[in-house]
Amino acid sequence: MGKCKNITRLLSDALDRPLTIGEWVAIRLHLPTCSGCRNYRKQIRLLRVAARTVSGIASPEADGSDD
Ligand SMILES: [Zn+2]
């Protein structure tokens, strides 16, 4: 199946913008059948958490200078 390319792309798109119902359905139908894409989803979730943590640390520096 050549779907993995689409699915992984949708998974990363989902971090930036809302997906359509059809796109979510495609993901939800595919993930249970594909451990590779499930691992990919885990990884980008971790990256997202890490990115938020970094921006949370960097934020006060840019935020506090105004007041
Ligand atoms: Zn897959």
Coordinates of C-alpha atoms and ligand atoms in Angstrom, one line a residue:
M1 CA 0.0 0.0 0.0
G2 CA 1.3 3.5 -0.9
K3 CA -0.9 5.2 1.7
C4 CA 1.8 5.8 4.3
K5 CA 3.1 8.8 2.5
N6 CA -0.3 10.4 2.6
I7 CA -1.0 9.4 6.2
T8 CA 2.3 10.7 7.6
R9 CA 1.8 13.9 5.7
L10 CA -1.7 14.3 7.2
L11 CA -0.3 13.6 10.7
S12 CA 2.2 16.4 10.4
D13 CA -0.3 18.7 8.8
A14 CA -2.7 18.1 11.8
L15 CA -0.2 19.9 14.0
D16 CA -0.5 23.0 11.9
R17 CA -4.1 23.1 10.8
P18 CA -7.4 21.3 11.3
L19 CA -7.9 18.3 9.0
T20 CA -11.1 17.5 7.2
I21 CA -13.3 14.7 8.4
G22 CA -12.3 12.7 5.4
E23 CA -8.7 13.1 6.3
W24 CA -9.3 12.0 9.9
V25 CA -11.2 9.0 8.7
A26 CA -8.3 8.0 6.4
I27 CA -5.9 8.3 9.3
R28 CA -8.1 6.4 11.7
L29 CA -8.7 3.6 9.2
H30 CA -5.0 3.4 8.5
L31 CA -3.3 3.6 11.9
P32 CA -4.6 0.3 13.3
T33 CA -3.2 -1.5 10.3
C34 CA 0.2 0.2 10.2
S35 CA 2.7 0.3 13.1
G36 CA 5.0 2.4 11.1
C37 CA 2.5 5.3 10.9
R38 CA 1.6 4.8 14.6
N39 CA 5.3 5.2 15.5
Y40 CA 5.4 8.3 13.3
R41 CA 2.5 9.8 15.1
K42 CA 4.2 9.1 18.5
Q43 CA 7.3 10.8 17.3
I44 CA 5.7 14.0 16.0
R45 CA 3.7 14.2 19.2
L46 CA 6.9 14.1 21.2
L47 CA 8.4 16.7 18.9
R48 CA 5.4 18.9 19.4
V49 CA 5.7 18.7 23.2
A50 CA 9.4 19.4 23.1
A51 CA 8.7 22.4 20.8
R52 CA 6.1 23.8 23.2
T53 CA 8.5 23.3 26.2
V54 CA 11.3 25.2 24.4
S55 CA 9.0 28.1 23.4
G56 CA 7.7 28.2 27.0
I57 CA 11.2 28.6 28.2
A58 CA 12.1 31.2 25.6
S59 CA 8.9 33.1 25.9
P60 CA 9.5 35.2 29.1
E61 CA 12.6 36.7 27.5
A62 CA 10.6 38.1 24.6
D63 CA 7.5 38.8 26.7
G64 CA 8.8 40.7 29.7
S65 CA 10.5 43.6 28.0
D66 CA 7.3 45.4 27.2
D67 CA 6.0 46.2 30.6
Ligands
ZN1 ZN 1.2 3.5 7.2

